[in-house]
């Protein structure tokens, strides 16, 4: 019962190709328009695909190539910068059917989802940066920076946290919020660390936060979150060289116990830093034949480990709503009603984690004292309790009809 036949999908990251696959399953033809000339790179960035993200890919029949590109990560150990073990926590929840969370290079996940979409006959056009949209007579027309145009029944903005579609839907939409942290990451071979594969080690250092995990082939994947109260300009990092970052990180982690300083020193590829932004609450997700999903609508901080998983959930549920509800207006409204409470709850939880990572001085001492006391309770509460099941055990059944009363 769909009144929508064709869709323009703007953005070929994670939500875009996933949405195109869900639309195809719902009987809607779409083309994905991606600004970059080739599938996205991203030195040093990797991410976790939580069990709910794996389940959402499974609903599209697209789980296997994605998880094959990464490795299972099930646990995390938390340390203070003085070397004190603060506790252990599940990374994600292992479901009853054995589904676990995975860690993947961001580019690997992009490629896996992109390839799946292309193998199903979905067209992905690169070098198409959306600059304007016009709607008239039941047709939505997208204009791209290269001077070309495309038309369809609906337009789905999957163009990430710095979305161009978002301000077209709502010119008063808030800008992404700066989370007070800078993120960097890297990969190192040949450095011995006291850790086995599948476990993240997270160090709440004296001045900054450091995390690492060992891949099954022995490569160590690391990231650093550096507190920076003043929001840097988005482009300002481009002029900061790898040598300068290495020196700055050496100063930040030099006094901490653990392998942070050694791993950073041994990293031979270029380091690229990015300020961490979130999109906590966007008042309007859709207008007329246009909607935003994924990071364009609701970006949690990377601390949540949920941005990619939520983007894939969005894609599946939007496909269902468009399949089952009469016309895009009803489908978009139902989609937003179903999604908003879940994504906003997760964004709030992640913001609390960020404030722990940015803790300095007295706040850091209190955090380190409280963590061992609070953690066992927290772990039981999140990983095994109702909140954990609600977060990680979330499952979208493709075959049941969409209704605006789920969750
Ligand atoms: C450092 C870092 C670490 C992260 N760690 C995690 C993690 O551990 N777990 C997790 O789940 N998530 C993590 N995330 C978040 C995750 O990467 C995002 O939530 C996820 O990629 C969102 O998918 P998306 O498709 O909505 O947006 P994106 O993946 O950002 O894709 C948007 C796409 O749109 C394209 N685009 C942009 N503008 C235009 C335009 N005008 N026209 C056409 N195309 C356009 C972009 O080039 C891009 O390909 C992390 C993010 C960062 C930055």
CSV table of C-alpha atoms and ligand atoms in Angstrom, one decimal:
chain,number,residue,atom,x,y,z
A,1,UNK,CA,0.0,0.0,0.0
A,2,UNK,CA,2.6,2.5,-1.0
A,3,UNK,CA,1.9,5.8,-2.7
A,4,UNK,CA,5.6,6.5,-3.1
A,5,UNK,CA,7.3,5.1,-6.2
A,6,UNK,CA,10.7,6.9,-6.4
A,7,UNK,CA,13.0,8.4,-3.8
A,8,UNK,CA,16.2,10.6,-3.9
A,9,UNK,CA,18.6,9.5,-1.2
A,10,UNK,CA,21.1,12.2,-0.4
A,11,UNK,CA,24.3,10.9,1.3
A,12,UNK,CA,26.0,7.6,0.6
A,13,UNK,CA,27.5,7.0,4.1
A,14,UNK,CA,25.7,4.5,6.4
A,15,UNK,CA,22.1,5.6,6.5
A,16,UNK,CA,21.9,6.3,2.7
A,17,UNK,CA,22.6,2.9,1.2
A,18,UNK,CA,20.8,1.2,4.0
A,19,UNK,CA,17.7,3.3,3.4
A,20,UNK,CA,18.0,2.5,-0.4
A,21,UNK,CA,18.0,-1.2,0.4
A,22,UNK,CA,15.0,-0.9,2.7
A,23,UNK,CA,13.1,1.2,0.1
A,24,UNK,CA,13.8,-1.4,-2.5
A,25,UNK,CA,12.4,-4.1,-0.2
A,26,UNK,CA,9.3,-1.8,0.2
A,27,UNK,CA,8.9,-1.6,-3.6
A,28,UNK,CA,10.3,2.0,-3.9
A,29,UNK,CA,13.0,2.8,-6.5
A,30,UNK,CA,15.8,5.1,-5.3
A,31,UNK,CA,19.1,6.5,-6.3
A,32,UNK,CA,21.8,7.5,-3.8
A,33,UNK,CA,23.6,10.8,-4.4
A,34,UNK,CA,26.9,11.1,-2.5
A,35,UNK,CA,29.0,14.3,-2.4
A,36,UNK,CA,32.4,12.6,-2.4
A,37,UNK,CA,34.0,11.3,-5.5
A,38,UNK,CA,34.7,7.9,-4.0
A,39,UNK,CA,33.6,5.9,-0.9
A,40,UNK,CA,34.6,7.9,2.2
A,41,UNK,CA,38.1,7.5,3.7
A,42,UNK,CA,38.9,8.6,7.3
A,43,UNK,CA,42.3,8.1,8.7
A,44,UNK,CA,42.2,6.6,12.2
A,45,UNK,CA,38.4,6.4,12.6
A,46,UNK,CA,36.8,3.2,13.6
A,47,UNK,CA,33.5,2.5,15.3
A,48,UNK,CA,31.5,-0.1,17.1
A,49,UNK,CA,28.4,-1.7,15.5
A,50,UNK,CA,26.3,-2.7,18.5
A,51,UNK,CA,24.0,-5.7,18.5
A,52,UNK,CA,21.0,-3.6,17.6
A,53,UNK,CA,22.9,-2.3,14.6
A,54,UNK,CA,23.8,-5.9,13.6
A,55,UNK,CA,20.1,-6.8,14.0
A,56,UNK,CA,19.0,-3.9,11.8
A,57,UNK,CA,21.4,-4.9,9.1
A,58,UNK,CA,20.1,-8.5,9.4
A,59,UNK,CA,16.6,-7.2,8.7
A,60,UNK,CA,18.0,-6.0,5.4
A,61,UNK,CA,19.8,-9.3,4.8
A,62,UNK,CA,23.0,-7.2,4.8
A,63,UNK,CA,24.7,-8.3,8.0
A,64,UNK,CA,27.3,-10.7,6.9
A,65,UNK,CA,29.7,-8.6,4.7
A,66,UNK,CA,29.6,-5.9,7.4
A,67,UNK,CA,30.5,-8.1,10.4
A,68,UNK,CA,33.1,-9.9,8.2
A,69,UNK,CA,34.9,-6.5,7.9
A,70,UNK,CA,35.4,-6.2,11.6
A,71,UNK,CA,36.0,-8.2,14.8
A,72,UNK,CA,33.7,-9.0,17.7
A,73,UNK,CA,34.2,-6.8,20.7
A,74,UNK,CA,32.3,-7.8,23.8
A,75,UNK,CA,33.9,-6.3,26.9
A,76,UNK,CA,35.6,-3.2,28.1
A,77,UNK,CA,38.0,-2.7,31.1
A,78,UNK,CA,38.1,0.8,32.6
A,79,UNK,CA,41.4,2.2,34.1
A,80,UNK,CA,42.4,5.3,35.8
A,81,UNK,CA,45.4,7.2,34.6
A,82,UNK,CA,47.3,6.1,37.7
A,83,UNK,CA,46.9,2.4,36.5
A,84,UNK,CA,44.1,1.5,38.9
A,85,UNK,CA,41.5,-0.9,37.4
A,86,UNK,CA,38.2,0.9,37.9
A,87,UNK,CA,36.1,-2.0,36.7
A,88,UNK,CA,34.8,-4.0,33.7
A,89,UNK,CA,31.7,-3.5,31.6
A,90,UNK,CA,30.0,-5.2,28.6
A,91,UNK,CA,30.7,-3.3,25.4
A,92,UNK,CA,27.3,-4.2,24.1
A,93,UNK,CA,24.9,-7.0,25.0
A,94,UNK,CA,25.4,-10.5,23.7
A,95,UNK,CA,22.0,-11.6,22.6
A,96,UNK,CA,20.5,-15.0,23.3
A,97,UNK,CA,21.1,-16.1,19.7
A,98,UNK,CA,24.8,-15.2,20.1
A,99,UNK,CA,24.8,-11.9,18.3
A,100,UNK,CA,27.6,-9.7,19.6
A,101,UNK,CA,28.8,-6.2,18.9
A,102,UNK,CA,31.7,-5.6,16.4
A,103,UNK,CA,34.4,-3.0,15.8
A,104,UNK,CA,35.0,-1.9,12.2
A,105,UNK,CA,37.0,0.7,10.4
A,106,UNK,CA,34.5,3.3,9.4
A,107,UNK,CA,35.5,3.0,5.8
A,108,UNK,CA,35.1,-0.8,6.0
A,109,UNK,CA,31.5,-0.4,7.1
A,110,UNK,CA,30.8,2.2,4.5
A,111,UNK,CA,32.2,-0.1,1.8
A,112,UNK,CA,30.4,-3.2,3.0
A,113,UNK,CA,27.0,-1.4,3.0
A,114,UNK,CA,27.7,0.4,-0.3
A,115,UNK,CA,28.7,-2.8,-2.0
A,116,UNK,CA,25.6,-4.6,-0.8
A,117,UNK,CA,23.3,-1.8,-2.2
A,118,UNK,CA,25.1,-1.8,-5.5
A,119,UNK,CA,25.0,-5.6,-5.8
A,120,UNK,CA,21.2,-5.3,-5.5
A,121,UNK,CA,21.0,-3.0,-8.5
A,122,UNK,CA,20.8,0.3,-6.5
A,123,UNK,CA,22.5,3.2,-8.3
A,124,UNK,CA,25.0,5.2,-6.2
A,125,UNK,CA,26.2,8.3,-7.9
A,126,UNK,CA,29.4,9.9,-6.5
A,127,UNK,CA,30.4,13.6,-6.9
A,128,UNK,CA,26.8,14.7,-6.3
A,129,UNK,CA,26.8,17.4,-3.6
A,130,UNK,CA,23.3,18.6,-3.0
A,131,UNK,CA,23.0,22.4,-2.9
A,132,UNK,CA,19.3,23.1,-3.3
A,133,UNK,CA,15.8,21.5,-3.4
A,134,UNK,CA,12.6,22.6,-5.0
A,135,UNK,CA,9.2,21.0,-4.5
A,136,UNK,CA,6.3,21.6,-6.8
A,137,UNK,CA,3.4,19.6,-8.2
A,138,UNK,CA,4.1,16.5,-6.2
A,139,UNK,CA,7.7,16.3,-7.4
A,140,UNK,CA,10.8,17.0,-5.4
A,141,UNK,CA,13.8,18.2,-7.4
A,142,UNK,CA,17.4,18.1,-6.1
A,143,UNK,CA,20.1,20.3,-7.5
A,144,UNK,CA,23.7,19.4,-7.2
A,145,UNK,CA,26.9,21.4,-7.2
A,146,UNK,CA,28.0,20.0,-10.6
A,147,UNK,CA,24.9,21.7,-12.2
A,148,UNK,CA,22.9,18.4,-12.6
A,149,UNK,CA,19.4,17.7,-11.2
A,150,UNK,CA,17.3,14.7,-10.2
A,151,UNK,CA,13.6,14.4,-9.4
A,152,UNK,CA,11.5,11.9,-7.4
A,153,UNK,CA,8.4,11.6,-5.2
A,154,UNK,CA,10.4,12.0,-1.9
A,155,UNK,CA,13.8,13.1,-0.8
A,156,UNK,CA,15.6,11.4,2.2
A,157,UNK,CA,18.4,13.4,3.7
A,158,UNK,CA,21.1,10.9,4.9
A,159,UNK,CA,23.8,13.5,4.7
A,160,UNK,CA,25.3,13.3,8.1
A,161,UNK,CA,25.7,15.7,11.0
A,162,UNK,CA,26.6,18.7,8.8
A,163,UNK,CA,23.5,18.0,6.7
A,164,UNK,CA,22.5,20.3,3.8
A,165,UNK,CA,19.0,18.9,3.8
A,166,UNK,CA,18.3,19.7,7.4
A,167,UNK,CA,18.2,23.6,7.0
A,168,UNK,CA,16.2,23.1,3.7
A,169,UNK,CA,13.5,21.3,5.8
A,170,UNK,CA,13.7,23.8,8.6
A,171,UNK,CA,15.8,27.0,8.1
A,172,UNK,CA,15.6,27.6,11.9
A,173,UNK,CA,17.2,24.2,12.7
A,174,UNK,CA,19.9,24.3,15.4
A,175,UNK,CA,23.5,23.8,14.4
A,176,UNK,CA,25.3,20.7,15.7
A,177,UNK,CA,26.5,21.2,19.4
A,178,UNK,CA,30.2,21.0,20.2
A,179,UNK,CA,30.8,18.3,22.9
A,180,UNK,CA,34.0,19.8,24.3
A,181,UNK,CA,36.2,17.1,23.0
A,182,UNK,CA,38.6,16.5,20.1
A,183,UNK,CA,38.9,13.0,18.6
A,184,UNK,CA,41.9,11.3,17.1
A,185,UNK,CA,42.8,7.7,16.4
A,186,UNK,CA,45.2,5.3,14.8
A,187,UNK,CA,46.5,1.8,14.1
A,188,UNK,CA,49.8,0.3,15.2
A,189,UNK,CA,51.5,-3.0,14.5
A,190,UNK,CA,54.4,-4.5,16.4
A,191,UNK,CA,53.7,-3.0,19.8
A,192,UNK,CA,53.0,-5.4,22.6
A,193,UNK,CA,50.1,-4.6,24.9
A,194,UNK,CA,48.8,-6.5,27.8
A,195,UNK,CA,45.4,-7.2,26.2
A,196,UNK,CA,43.7,-10.0,24.2
A,197,UNK,CA,41.4,-9.5,21.2
A,198,UNK,CA,37.8,-8.5,21.7
A,199,UNK,CA,38.2,-6.3,24.7
A,200,UNK,CA,38.4,-2.5,24.8
A,201,UNK,CA,40.7,-0.9,27.4
A,202,UNK,CA,39.6,2.6,28.3
A,203,UNK,CA,41.9,4.9,30.3
A,204,UNK,CA,40.5,7.9,32.1
A,205,UNK,CA,43.8,9.7,32.0
A,206,UNK,CA,45.0,12.7,34.0
A,207,UNK,CA,44.4,15.1,31.1
A,208,UNK,CA,42.6,13.1,28.4
A,209,UNK,CA,40.8,9.9,27.6
A,210,UNK,CA,42.4,7.0,25.7
A,211,UNK,CA,40.9,3.7,24.4
A,212,UNK,CA,42.4,0.8,22.5
A,213,UNK,CA,41.5,-2.7,21.3
A,214,UNK,CA,43.6,-5.4,19.8
A,215,UNK,CA,42.4,-6.8,16.4
A,216,UNK,CA,42.7,-10.6,15.9
A,217,UNK,CA,45.7,-10.0,13.6
A,218,UNK,CA,47.6,-8.2,16.4
A,219,UNK,CA,47.1,-4.7,15.1
A,220,UNK,CA,46.2,-2.3,17.9
A,221,UNK,CA,43.4,0.2,17.2
A,222,UNK,CA,43.4,3.3,19.4
A,223,UNK,CA,41.6,6.5,19.9
A,224,UNK,CA,42.0,9.6,22.1
A,225,UNK,CA,39.5,12.1,23.3
A,226,UNK,CA,41.1,15.4,24.3
A,227,UNK,CA,39.1,17.9,26.3
A,228,UNK,CA,39.1,21.3,24.5
A,229,UNK,CA,36.6,23.8,26.0
A,230,UNK,CA,36.8,26.3,23.1
A,231,UNK,CA,35.2,25.0,19.9
A,232,UNK,CA,37.8,24.9,17.1
A,233,UNK,CA,36.8,26.0,13.6
A,234,UNK,CA,35.9,23.0,11.5
A,235,UNK,CA,38.7,23.6,9.0
A,236,UNK,CA,41.3,24.8,11.5
A,237,UNK,CA,42.8,21.4,12.1
A,238,UNK,CA,43.8,20.9,8.5
A,239,UNK,CA,47.0,23.0,9.1
A,240,UNK,CA,48.1,21.1,12.2
A,241,UNK,CA,50.6,18.4,11.2
A,242,UNK,CA,51.0,14.9,12.5
A,243,UNK,CA,54.2,15.9,14.3
A,244,UNK,CA,52.4,18.6,16.3
A,245,UNK,CA,49.6,16.2,17.2
A,246,UNK,CA,52.1,13.5,18.3
A,247,UNK,CA,53.9,16.0,20.5
A,248,UNK,CA,50.7,17.3,22.0
A,249,UNK,CA,49.4,13.8,22.8
A,250,UNK,CA,52.8,12.8,24.2
A,251,UNK,CA,52.4,15.7,26.7
A,252,UNK,CA,48.8,14.8,27.5
A,253,UNK,CA,49.4,11.1,28.1
A,254,UNK,CA,53.1,11.2,29.2
A,255,UNK,CA,52.2,10.8,32.9
A,256,UNK,CA,49.5,8.2,32.6
A,257,UNK,CA,50.0,4.5,33.3
A,258,UNK,CA,49.3,2.2,30.4
A,259,UNK,CA,50.4,2.0,26.7
A,260,UNK,CA,48.9,5.3,25.4
A,261,UNK,CA,52.2,7.2,25.0
A,262,UNK,CA,54.0,4.1,23.4
A,263,UNK,CA,51.1,3.5,21.0
A,264,UNK,CA,51.0,7.1,19.8
A,265,UNK,CA,54.7,7.2,19.4
A,266,UNK,CA,54.7,4.0,17.3
A,267,UNK,CA,51.9,5.2,15.0
A,268,UNK,CA,53.5,5.8,11.6
A,269,UNK,CA,50.5,7.1,9.5
A,270,UNK,CA,49.2,10.6,9.5
A,271,UNK,CA,47.0,11.7,12.4
A,272,UNK,CA,43.9,13.6,11.6
A,273,UNK,CA,41.8,15.2,14.4
A,274,UNK,CA,38.2,16.2,14.4
A,275,UNK,CA,36.0,18.1,17.0
A,276,UNK,CA,33.2,16.0,18.4
A,277,UNK,CA,29.8,17.4,17.6
A,278,UNK,CA,26.3,16.1,18.4
A,279,UNK,CA,22.8,16.8,17.2
A,280,UNK,CA,20.9,16.5,20.4
A,281,UNK,CA,17.4,17.6,19.5
A,282,UNK,CA,16.2,18.6,16.1
A,283,UNK,CA,12.6,20.0,16.4
A,284,UNK,CA,11.5,19.1,12.9
A,285,UNK,CA,12.6,15.9,11.0
A,286,UNK,CA,10.4,16.2,8.0
A,287,UNK,CA,8.5,18.7,5.8
A,288,UNK,CA,6.4,17.9,2.8
A,289,UNK,CA,8.2,15.2,0.8
A,290,UNK,CA,11.5,15.6,2.6
A,291,UNK,CA,12.9,13.9,5.7
A,292,UNK,CA,16.2,13.6,7.5
A,293,UNK,CA,17.4,10.4,9.1
A,294,UNK,CA,20.7,9.1,10.7
A,295,UNK,CA,23.2,11.7,12.0
A,296,UNK,CA,21.4,14.4,10.0
A,297,UNK,CA,18.4,14.1,12.3
A,298,UNK,CA,20.0,13.0,15.6
A,299,UNK,CA,23.7,12.5,16.2
A,300,UNK,CA,24.8,11.0,19.5
A,301,UNK,CA,28.4,11.6,20.5
A,302,UNK,CA,30.8,8.8,19.5
A,303,UNK,CA,30.9,7.8,23.2
A,304,UNK,CA,27.5,6.1,22.7
A,305,UNK,CA,28.9,3.7,20.2
A,306,UNK,CA,25.4,4.0,18.6
A,307,UNK,CA,25.5,6.5,15.8
A,308,UNK,CA,25.9,4.0,13.0
A,309,UNK,CA,23.5,1.5,14.6
A,310,UNK,CA,20.8,4.1,15.0
A,311,UNK,CA,21.3,5.2,11.4
A,312,UNK,CA,20.7,1.6,10.1
A,313,UNK,CA,17.7,1.2,12.4
A,314,UNK,CA,16.3,4.5,11.0
A,315,UNK,CA,16.7,3.1,7.4
A,316,UNK,CA,14.8,-0.1,8.2
A,317,UNK,CA,12.0,1.6,10.0
A,318,UNK,CA,11.5,4.3,7.4
A,319,UNK,CA,11.3,1.7,4.7
A,320,UNK,CA,8.6,-0.1,6.7
A,321,UNK,CA,6.6,3.1,7.4
A,322,UNK,CA,6.7,4.0,3.7
A,323,UNK,CA,5.6,0.5,2.8
A,324,UNK,CA,2.7,0.3,5.2
A,325,UNK,CA,1.3,3.8,5.7
A,326,UNK,CA,-0.7,5.7,3.1
A,327,UNK,CA,1.5,8.5,1.7
A,328,UNK,CA,4.8,10.1,2.8
A,329,UNK,CA,3.1,12.5,5.3
A,330,UNK,CA,1.7,9.7,7.4
A,331,UNK,CA,4.8,7.5,7.0
A,332,UNK,CA,7.2,10.3,8.0
A,333,UNK,CA,5.0,11.3,11.0
A,334,UNK,CA,4.8,7.7,12.2
A,335,UNK,CA,8.5,7.2,11.7
A,336,UNK,CA,9.3,10.3,13.8
A,337,UNK,CA,6.9,9.2,16.6
A,338,UNK,CA,8.5,5.8,16.7
A,339,UNK,CA,12.1,6.9,16.6
A,340,UNK,CA,12.3,10.2,18.6
A,341,UNK,CA,12.0,8.8,22.2
A,342,UNK,CA,14.7,6.1,21.6
A,343,UNK,CA,17.3,8.2,19.9
A,344,UNK,CA,16.9,11.1,22.4
A,345,UNK,CA,17.3,8.8,25.3
A,346,UNK,CA,20.6,7.4,23.9
A,347,UNK,CA,21.9,10.9,23.1
A,348,UNK,CA,21.3,11.9,26.7
A,349,UNK,CA,23.1,8.8,28.1
A,350,UNK,CA,26.1,9.5,25.8
A,351,UNK,CA,26.3,13.1,26.9
A,352,UNK,CA,26.8,11.9,30.5
A,353,UNK,CA,29.7,9.7,29.4
A,354,UNK,CA,31.3,12.7,27.6
A,355,UNK,CA,31.2,14.7,30.8
A,356,UNK,CA,33.2,11.9,32.6
A,357,UNK,CA,35.8,11.9,29.8
A,358,UNK,CA,36.2,15.6,30.0
A,359,UNK,CA,36.5,15.6,33.9
A,360,UNK,CA,39.6,17.3,35.2
A,361,UNK,CA,40.9,18.2,38.7
A,362,UNK,CA,38.5,17.5,41.6
A,363,UNK,CA,35.8,16.0,39.3
A,364,UNK,CA,38.4,13.5,38.0
A,365,UNK,CA,39.3,12.4,41.6
A,366,UNK,CA,35.7,12.0,42.6
A,367,UNK,CA,35.0,10.1,39.4
A,368,UNK,CA,37.9,7.7,40.0
A,369,UNK,CA,36.7,7.1,43.6
A,370,UNK,CA,33.1,6.5,42.7
A,371,UNK,CA,33.6,4.4,39.6
A,372,UNK,CA,34.5,1.1,41.3
A,373,UNK,CA,31.5,1.5,43.6
A,374,UNK,CA,29.0,2.6,40.9
A,375,UNK,CA,30.2,0.4,38.1
A,376,UNK,CA,28.9,-3.1,39.3
A,377,UNK,CA,25.5,-1.5,39.7
A,378,UNK,CA,25.8,0.3,36.4
A,379,UNK,CA,26.9,-2.8,34.5
A,380,UNK,CA,24.0,-4.9,35.9
A,381,UNK,CA,21.6,-2.1,35.1
A,382,UNK,CA,22.7,-1.4,31.6
A,383,UNK,CA,23.9,-4.7,30.2
A,384,UNK,CA,21.5,-7.1,31.8
A,385,UNK,CA,18.6,-5.0,32.9
A,386,UNK,CA,15.7,-3.5,31.1
A,387,UNK,CA,17.6,-0.5,29.8
A,388,UNK,CA,20.3,-2.8,28.3
A,389,UNK,CA,17.7,-5.0,26.6
A,390,UNK,CA,15.9,-1.9,25.3
A,391,UNK,CA,19.1,-0.5,23.9
A,392,UNK,CA,21.0,-3.5,22.5
A,393,UNK,CA,18.1,-6.0,22.2
A,394,UNK,CA,16.1,-3.6,20.0
A,395,UNK,CA,14.7,-5.5,17.0
A,396,UNK,CA,12.7,-4.3,14.0
A,397,UNK,CA,10.6,-7.1,12.5
A,398,UNK,CA,10.4,-6.3,8.8
A,399,UNK,CA,7.4,-8.6,8.3
A,400,UNK,CA,5.0,-7.0,10.9
A,401,UNK,CA,3.1,-3.9,9.7
A,402,UNK,CA,4.5,-0.6,10.9
A,403,UNK,CA,2.3,1.1,13.5
A,404,UNK,CA,2.9,4.3,15.5
A,405,UNK,CA,2.9,2.4,18.8
A,406,UNK,CA,6.2,0.5,19.1
A,407,UNK,CA,9.0,0.7,21.8
B,1,LIG,C1,35.4,9.9,15.4
B,1,LIG,C2,34.1,9.2,15.3
B,1,LIG,C3,33.9,8.0,16.0
B,1,LIG,C4,32.6,7.4,15.9
B,1,LIG,N1,32.5,6.2,16.6
B,1,LIG,C5,31.3,5.6,16.5
B,1,LIG,C6,31.1,4.3,17.1
B,1,LIG,O1,31.9,3.7,17.8
B,1,LIG,N2,29.9,3.7,16.9
B,1,LIG,C7,28.9,4.2,16.2
B,1,LIG,O2,27.8,3.6,16.0
B,1,LIG,N3,29.0,5.4,15.6
B,1,LIG,C8,30.2,6.1,15.7
B,1,LIG,N4,30.4,7.3,15.1
B,1,LIG,C9,29.2,7.9,14.5
B,1,LIG,C10,29.0,7.3,13.1
B,1,LIG,O3,30.1,7.4,12.3
B,1,LIG,C11,27.8,8.1,12.6
B,1,LIG,O4,26.7,8.1,13.5
B,1,LIG,C12,27.3,7.4,11.3
B,1,LIG,O5,28.3,7.4,10.3
B,1,LIG,C13,26.0,8.1,10.8
B,1,LIG,O6,25.7,7.6,9.5
B,1,LIG,P1,25.0,8.6,8.5
B,1,LIG,O7,24.8,7.8,7.3
B,1,LIG,O8,23.8,9.3,9.1
B,1,LIG,O9,26.0,9.8,8.3
B,1,LIG,P2,27.5,9.7,7.6
B,1,LIG,O10,28.1,8.4,7.8
B,1,LIG,O11,28.2,10.9,8.1
B,1,LIG,O12,27.2,9.8,6.1
B,1,LIG,C14,26.8,11.0,5.5
B,1,LIG,C15,27.2,11.0,4.0
B,1,LIG,O13,26.6,12.1,3.4
B,1,LIG,C16,27.5,12.7,2.5
B,1,LIG,N5,27.1,14.1,2.3
B,1,LIG,C17,27.3,15.1,3.2
B,1,LIG,N6,26.8,16.3,2.7
B,1,LIG,C18,26.3,16.0,1.4
B,1,LIG,C19,25.6,16.7,0.4
B,1,LIG,N7,25.3,18.0,0.5
B,1,LIG,N8,25.2,16.1,-0.7
B,1,LIG,C20,25.5,14.7,-0.9
B,1,LIG,N9,26.1,14.0,0.1
B,1,LIG,C21,26.5,14.6,1.2
B,1,LIG,C22,28.8,12.5,3.2
B,1,LIG,O14,29.9,12.7,2.3
B,1,LIG,C23,28.7,11.1,3.8
B,1,LIG,O15,29.1,10.1,2.9
B,1,LIG,C24,31.6,8.0,15.2
B,1,LIG,C25,31.8,9.2,14.5
B,1,LIG,C26,33.0,9.8,14.6
B,1,LIG,C27,33.2,11.1,13.8
